[in-house]
mmCIF file of C-alpha atoms in Angstrom:
data_model
loop_
_atom_site.group_PDB
_atom_site.id
_atom_site.type_symbol
_atom_site.label_atom_id
_atom_site.label_comp_id
_atom_site.label_asym_id
_atom_site.label_seq_id
_atom_site.Cartn_x
_atom_site.Cartn_y
_atom_site.Cartn_z
ATOM 1 C CA UNK Y 1 -74.976 -46.890 111.765
ATOM 2 C CA UNK Y 2 -71.286 -46.640 112.564
ATOM 3 C CA UNK Y 3 -69.071 -44.213 110.664
ATOM 4 C CA UNK Y 4 -66.276 -45.564 108.460
ATOM 5 C CA UNK Y 5 -62.905 -44.093 107.515
ATOM 6 C CA UNK Y 6 -61.076 -45.054 104.323
ATOM 7 C CA UNK Y 7 -57.958 -43.647 102.650
ATOM 8 C CA UNK Y 8 -58.950 -41.457 99.694
ATOM 9 C CA UNK Y 9 -56.699 -43.245 97.219
ATOM 10 C CA UNK Y 10 -54.350 -46.214 96.769
ATOM 11 C CA UNK Y 11 -52.199 -47.642 94.003
ATOM 12 C CA UNK Y 12 -51.550 -51.310 93.289
ATOM 13 C CA UNK Y 13 -49.411 -53.084 90.705
ATOM 14 C CA UNK Y 14 -51.218 -55.395 88.315
ATOM 15 C CA UNK Y 15 -51.057 -59.013 89.476
ATOM 16 C CA UNK Y 16 -50.322 -58.082 93.074
ATOM 17 C CA UNK Y 17 -52.762 -58.248 95.975
ATOM 18 C CA UNK Y 18 -54.700 -55.073 96.696
ATOM 19 C CA UNK Y 19 -55.414 -54.564 100.392
ATOM 20 C CA UNK Y 20 -58.006 -51.880 101.086
ATOM 21 C CA UNK Y 21 -58.392 -50.864 104.745
ATOM 22 C CA UNK Y 22 -61.479 -49.551 106.496
ATOM 23 C CA UNK Y 23 -61.734 -48.241 110.030
ATOM 24 C CA UNK Y 24 -65.055 -48.596 111.862
ATOM 25 C CA UNK Y 25 -64.075 -48.169 115.493
ATOM 26 C CA UNK Y 26 -67.626 -47.415 116.698
ATOM 27 C CA UNK Y 27 -69.193 -50.520 115.158
ATOM 28 C CA UNK Y 28 -71.843 -52.275 117.245
ATOM 29 C CA UNK Y 29 -72.181 -56.015 117.775
ATOM 30 C CA UNK Y 30 -75.087 -56.393 115.350
ATOM 31 C CA UNK Y 31 -73.662 -54.276 112.544
ATOM 32 C CA UNK Y 32 -72.361 -55.792 109.329
ATOM 33 C CA UNK Y 33 -69.500 -54.592 107.140
ATOM 34 C CA UNK Y 34 -70.389 -54.354 103.445
ATOM 35 C CA UNK Y 35 -68.104 -53.572 100.521
ATOM 36 C CA UNK Y 36 -69.176 -52.167 97.176
ATOM 37 C CA UNK Y 37 -67.144 -50.840 94.286
ATOM 38 C CA UNK Y 38 -67.940 -48.465 91.448
ATOM 39 C CA UNK Y 39 -66.071 -48.660 88.197
ATOM 40 C CA UNK Y 40 -66.038 -45.396 86.276
ATOM 41 C CA UNK Y 41 -69.365 -44.588 84.593
ATOM 42 C CA UNK Y 42 -71.089 -47.661 86.019
ATOM 43 C CA UNK Y 43 -73.406 -48.317 88.968
ATOM 44 C CA UNK Y 44 -71.946 -49.636 92.229
ATOM 45 C CA UNK Y 45 -71.343 -53.389 92.445
ATOM 46 C CA UNK Y 46 -71.814 -55.487 95.562
ATOM 47 C CA UNK Y 47 -68.602 -57.321 96.500
ATOM 48 C CA UNK Y 48 -68.878 -59.003 99.877
ATOM 49 C CA UNK Y 49 -70.089 -58.565 103.444
ATOM 50 C CA UNK Y 50 -69.345 -59.977 106.886
ATOM 51 C CA UNK Y 51 -70.202 -59.788 110.571
ATOM 52 C CA UNK Y 52 -67.392 -61.366 112.582
ATOM 53 C CA UNK Y 53 -65.719 -64.100 110.612
ATOM 54 C CA UNK Y 54 -63.530 -63.664 107.592
ATOM 55 C CA UNK Y 55 -65.362 -64.174 104.331
ATOM 56 C CA UNK Y 56 -64.259 -65.144 100.840
ATOM 57 C CA UNK Y 57 -66.036 -65.300 97.509
ATOM 58 C CA UNK Y 58 -65.054 -65.372 93.876
ATOM 59 C CA UNK Y 59 -64.296 -61.650 93.865
ATOM 60 C CA UNK Y 60 -62.494 -60.937 97.123
ATOM 61 C CA UNK Y 61 -61.732 -61.772 100.742
ATOM 62 C CA UNK Y 62 -62.868 -59.773 103.745
ATOM 63 C CA UNK Y 63 -60.741 -59.833 106.880
ATOM 64 C CA UNK Y 64 -62.357 -58.395 110.019
ATOM 65 C CA UNK Y 65 -60.194 -57.845 113.097
ATOM 66 C CA UNK Y 66 -61.116 -59.675 116.279
ATOM 67 C CA UNK Y 67 -62.305 -56.461 117.957
ATOM 68 C CA UNK Y 68 -64.240 -55.642 114.732
ATOM 69 C CA UNK Y 69 -62.947 -52.072 114.730
ATOM 70 C CA UNK Y 70 -61.384 -52.403 111.316
ATOM 71 C CA UNK Y 71 -61.469 -54.577 108.239
ATOM 72 C CA UNK Y 72 -59.512 -55.157 105.038
ATOM 73 C CA UNK Y 73 -60.834 -56.026 101.618
ATOM 74 C CA UNK Y 74 -58.340 -58.120 99.674
ATOM 75 C CA UNK Y 75 -58.303 -58.498 95.910
ATOM 76 C CA UNK Y 76 -55.796 -61.349 95.581
ATOM 77 C CA UNK Y 77 -54.556 -60.677 92.043
ATOM 78 C CA UNK Y 78 -55.547 -57.180 90.984
ATOM 79 C CA UNK Y 79 -56.162 -56.500 87.308
ATOM 80 C CA UNK Y 80 -56.573 -53.229 85.440
ATOM 81 C CA UNK Y 81 -60.342 -53.853 85.497
ATOM 82 C CA UNK Y 82 -60.272 -53.605 89.302
ATOM 83 C CA UNK Y 83 -59.549 -49.889 89.042
ATOM 84 C CA UNK Y 84 -62.547 -48.361 90.804
ATOM 85 C CA UNK Y 85 -63.792 -46.531 93.889
ATOM 86 C CA UNK Y 86 -64.264 -48.973 96.767
ATOM 87 C CA UNK Y 87 -66.833 -48.222 99.471
ATOM 88 C CA UNK Y 88 -66.879 -49.725 102.960
ATOM 89 C CA UNK Y 89 -70.330 -49.442 104.588
ATOM 90 C CA UNK Y 90 -71.399 -50.469 108.084
ATOM 91 C CA UNK Y 91 -75.051 -51.468 108.407
ATOM 92 C CA UNK Y 92 -77.339 -52.640 111.193
ATOM 93 C CA UNK Y 93 -79.696 -55.495 110.437
ATOM 94 C CA UNK Y 94 -80.647 -56.714 106.981
ATOM 95 C CA UNK Y 95 -83.109 -54.150 105.693
ATOM 96 C CA UNK Y 96 -82.764 -50.518 104.713
ATOM 97 C CA UNK Y 97 -80.719 -48.216 102.525
ATOM 98 C CA UNK Y 98 -77.005 -47.883 101.843
ATOM 99 C CA UNK Y 99 -75.110 -44.817 103.042
ATOM 100 C CA UNK Y 100 -72.070 -44.264 100.837
ATOM 101 C CA UNK Y 101 -69.075 -42.188 101.916
ATOM 102 C CA UNK Y 102 -66.353 -41.057 99.532
ATOM 103 C CA UNK Y 103 -64.604 -44.442 99.408
ATOM 104 C CA UNK Y 104 -61.073 -45.314 98.288
ATOM 105 C CA UNK Y 105 -60.068 -44.755 94.692
ATOM 106 C CA UNK Y 106 -57.937 -47.778 93.772
ATOM 107 C CA UNK Y 107 -55.711 -47.410 90.722
ATOM 108 C CA UNK Y 108 -54.244 -50.658 89.392
ATOM 109 C CA UNK Y 109 -51.182 -49.952 87.258
ATOM 110 C CA UNK Y 110 -49.370 -52.128 84.710
ATOM 111 C CA UNK X 1 -73.594 -57.172 84.554
ATOM 112 C CA UNK X 2 -76.718 -57.062 86.676
ATOM 113 C CA UNK X 3 -80.183 -57.549 85.221
ATOM 114 C CA UNK X 4 -81.181 -54.011 86.199
ATOM 115 C CA UNK X 5 -81.882 -51.693 83.303
ATOM 116 C CA UNK X 6 -82.504 -47.944 83.284
ATOM 117 C CA UNK X 7 -83.813 -45.551 80.679
ATOM 118 C CA UNK X 8 -82.942 -43.198 79.230
ATOM 119 C CA UNK X 9 -79.151 -43.304 79.392
ATOM 120 C CA UNK X 10 -78.738 -39.562 79.098
ATOM 121 C CA UNK X 11 -81.170 -36.689 79.345
ATOM 122 C CA UNK X 12 -80.949 -32.910 79.063
ATOM 123 C CA UNK X 13 -83.689 -30.774 80.603
ATOM 124 C CA UNK X 14 -84.255 -27.102 81.297
ATOM 125 C CA UNK X 15 -84.666 -25.625 84.759
ATOM 126 C CA UNK X 16 -88.303 -25.780 85.871
ATOM 127 C CA UNK X 17 -89.196 -28.764 83.720
ATOM 128 C CA UNK X 18 -90.257 -32.197 84.947
ATOM 129 C CA UNK X 19 -88.515 -35.520 84.273
ATOM 130 C CA UNK X 20 -89.368 -39.221 84.603
ATOM 131 C CA UNK X 21 -86.674 -41.865 84.848
ATOM 132 C CA UNK X 22 -87.400 -45.593 84.550
ATOM 133 C CA UNK X 23 -85.943 -48.735 86.047
ATOM 134 C CA UNK X 24 -86.545 -52.447 85.498
ATOM 135 C CA UNK X 25 -85.558 -54.696 88.396
ATOM 136 C CA UNK X 26 -83.487 -57.841 88.259
ATOM 137 C CA UNK X 27 -85.692 -60.909 87.886
ATOM 138 C CA UNK X 28 -86.954 -62.137 91.264
ATOM 139 C CA UNK X 29 -86.242 -58.883 93.107
ATOM 140 C CA UNK X 30 -89.135 -57.068 94.792
ATOM 141 C CA UNK X 31 -87.492 -53.962 96.255
ATOM 142 C CA UNK X 32 -86.223 -50.911 94.385
ATOM 143 C CA UNK X 33 -84.042 -48.109 95.704
ATOM 144 C CA UNK X 34 -83.081 -44.862 93.990
ATOM 145 C CA UNK X 35 -79.881 -42.892 94.509
ATOM 146 C CA UNK X 36 -78.520 -39.561 93.275
ATOM 147 C CA UNK X 37 -74.803 -39.259 92.599
ATOM 148 C CA UNK X 38 -73.284 -35.846 92.040
ATOM 149 C CA UNK X 39 -69.900 -35.606 90.349
ATOM 150 C CA UNK X 40 -67.096 -36.768 92.630
ATOM 151 C CA UNK X 41 -69.431 -37.874 95.423
ATOM 152 C CA UNK X 42 -70.785 -41.198 96.613
ATOM 153 C CA UNK X 43 -74.404 -42.084 95.810
ATOM 154 C CA UNK X 44 -77.017 -40.485 98.089
ATOM 155 C CA UNK X 45 -80.171 -42.426 98.984
ATOM 156 C CA UNK X 46 -83.408 -40.893 97.686
ATOM 157 C CA UNK X 47 -86.057 -43.514 98.578
ATOM 158 C CA UNK X 48 -86.923 -47.193 98.494
ATOM 159 C CA UNK X 49 -90.068 -48.958 97.271
ATOM 160 C CA UNK X 50 -91.510 -52.299 98.333
ATOM 161 C CA UNK X 51 -94.978 -53.625 97.493
ATOM 162 C CA UNK X 52 -95.655 -50.439 95.549
ATOM 163 C CA UNK X 53 -95.227 -48.250 98.628
ATOM 164 C CA UNK X 54 -92.431 -45.945 99.703
ATOM 165 C CA UNK X 55 -90.403 -47.545 102.474
ATOM 166 C CA UNK X 56 -87.806 -45.083 103.653
ATOM 167 C CA UNK X 57 -86.688 -41.753 102.248
ATOM 168 C CA UNK X 58 -83.486 -39.783 102.352
ATOM 169 C CA UNK X 59 -83.066 -36.030 102.685
ATOM 170 C CA UNK X 60 -84.773 -35.080 99.419
ATOM 171 C CA UNK X 61 -87.684 -32.639 98.943
ATOM 172 C CA UNK X 62 -91.208 -33.771 97.956
ATOM 173 C CA UNK X 63 -90.645 -32.769 94.334
ATOM 174 C CA UNK X 64 -88.746 -36.065 94.135
ATOM 175 C CA UNK X 65 -91.380 -38.779 93.934
ATOM 176 C CA UNK X 66 -91.573 -42.344 92.787
ATOM 177 C CA UNK X 67 -93.721 -45.267 91.797
ATOM 178 C CA UNK X 68 -93.323 -49.005 91.861
ATOM 179 C CA UNK X 69 -95.466 -51.171 89.599
ATOM 180 C CA UNK X 70 -96.841 -54.704 90.169
ATOM 181 C CA UNK X 71 -94.017 -56.126 88.043
ATOM 182 C CA UNK X 72 -91.565 -54.378 90.439
ATOM 183 C CA UNK X 73 -90.352 -51.888 87.845
ATOM 184 C CA UNK X 74 -90.119 -48.328 89.081
ATOM 185 C CA UNK X 75 -90.136 -44.674 88.101
ATOM 186 C CA UNK X 76 -88.452 -41.642 89.613
ATOM 187 C CA UNK X 77 -90.149 -38.317 88.955
ATOM 188 C CA UNK X 78 -88.571 -34.947 89.610
ATOM 189 C CA UNK X 79 -90.650 -31.778 89.316
ATOM 190 C CA UNK X 80 -89.502 -28.175 89.011
ATOM 191 C CA UNK X 81 -85.965 -29.149 88.035
ATOM 192 C CA UNK X 82 -83.101 -27.146 89.500
ATOM 193 C CA UNK X 83 -79.531 -26.850 88.242
ATOM 194 C CA UNK X 84 -78.323 -28.844 91.281
ATOM 195 C CA UNK X 85 -80.436 -31.803 90.171
ATOM 196 C CA UNK X 86 -77.819 -32.482 87.503
ATOM 197 C CA UNK X 87 -76.402 -35.865 88.502
ATOM 198 C CA UNK X 88 -76.260 -39.571 87.788
ATOM 199 C CA UNK X 89 -79.447 -41.265 88.987
ATOM 200 C CA UNK X 90 -79.011 -44.873 89.992
ATOM 201 C CA UNK X 91 -81.629 -47.526 90.515
ATOM 202 C CA UNK X 92 -80.902 -50.654 92.544
ATOM 203 C CA UNK X 93 -82.992 -53.772 93.047
ATOM 204 C CA UNK X 94 -82.892 -56.244 95.889
ATOM 205 C CA UNK X 95 -84.926 -58.761 97.845
ATOM 206 C CA UNK X 96 -86.915 -57.508 100.801
ATOM 207 C CA UNK X 97 -85.200 -58.722 103.956
ATOM 208 C CA UNK X 98 -81.705 -58.655 102.498
ATOM 209 C CA UNK X 99 -81.878 -55.260 100.866
ATOM 210 C CA UNK X 100 -78.284 -54.318 101.580
ATOM 211 C CA UNK X 101 -77.243 -56.664 98.784
ATOM 212 C CA UNK X 102 -78.334 -54.318 96.066
ATOM 213 C CA UNK X 103 -77.807 -54.712 92.342
ATOM 214 C CA UNK X 104 -77.414 -51.431 90.515
ATOM 215 C CA UNK X 105 -78.297 -50.388 87.022
ATOM 216 C CA UNK X 106 -75.950 -48.297 84.853
ATOM 217 C CA UNK X 107 -77.719 -45.070 85.763
ATOM 218 C CA UNK X 108 -79.297 -42.157 83.929
ATOM 219 C CA UNK X 109 -77.156 -39.045 83.480
ATOM 220 C CA UNK X 110 -79.415 -35.985 83.896
ATOM 221 C CA UNK X 111 -78.179 -32.544 82.913
ATOM 222 C CA UNK X 112 -80.281 -29.509 83.849
ATOM 223 C CA UNK X 113 -79.459 -26.285 82.010
#
């Protein structure tokens, strides 16, 4: 599975959009990009995933560049409850285990 | 919140002892994965169970073992506890075939003294 690179930390003002980048320059054509987050003292939470096209659900939007070498998770209106560590994971196929890196610690501030 | 539950919430054991952690899957899920998360690190995959058999294992020694029951609940057993086993142990359930969409429980915090 391709390696990912994320900034260790980011700040965002409450109510503003939070844009979390992820670099996956060695991604293969059949590898998906998954995003999870972990709020302090809780288990990780699945957010969204995508292959090529941009995806949106009730939690977030995922923008994948045309060359698929990077992606951005967008939380459109960040709240204090969005403060968490966000993990970008690249996975081949649909079955197997998750390999977590260190993620990005997002701090949403009033 | 997910429908995944874990017990106990916290546990303190002594080096050399054995421990059993329990997990109940979300309704309808048939696959269970276990992860270990040390302080300040991302979760590390221990193993996954499907149809009561181990299906994939991370870089953990044999003293880490597991079980899955017909109702898809699961246990993680750790023998001969070491100080480095102190961590948050997370259970996640999913559907076989789309197991990257995993739903995690709140975890069990194990402290080994």
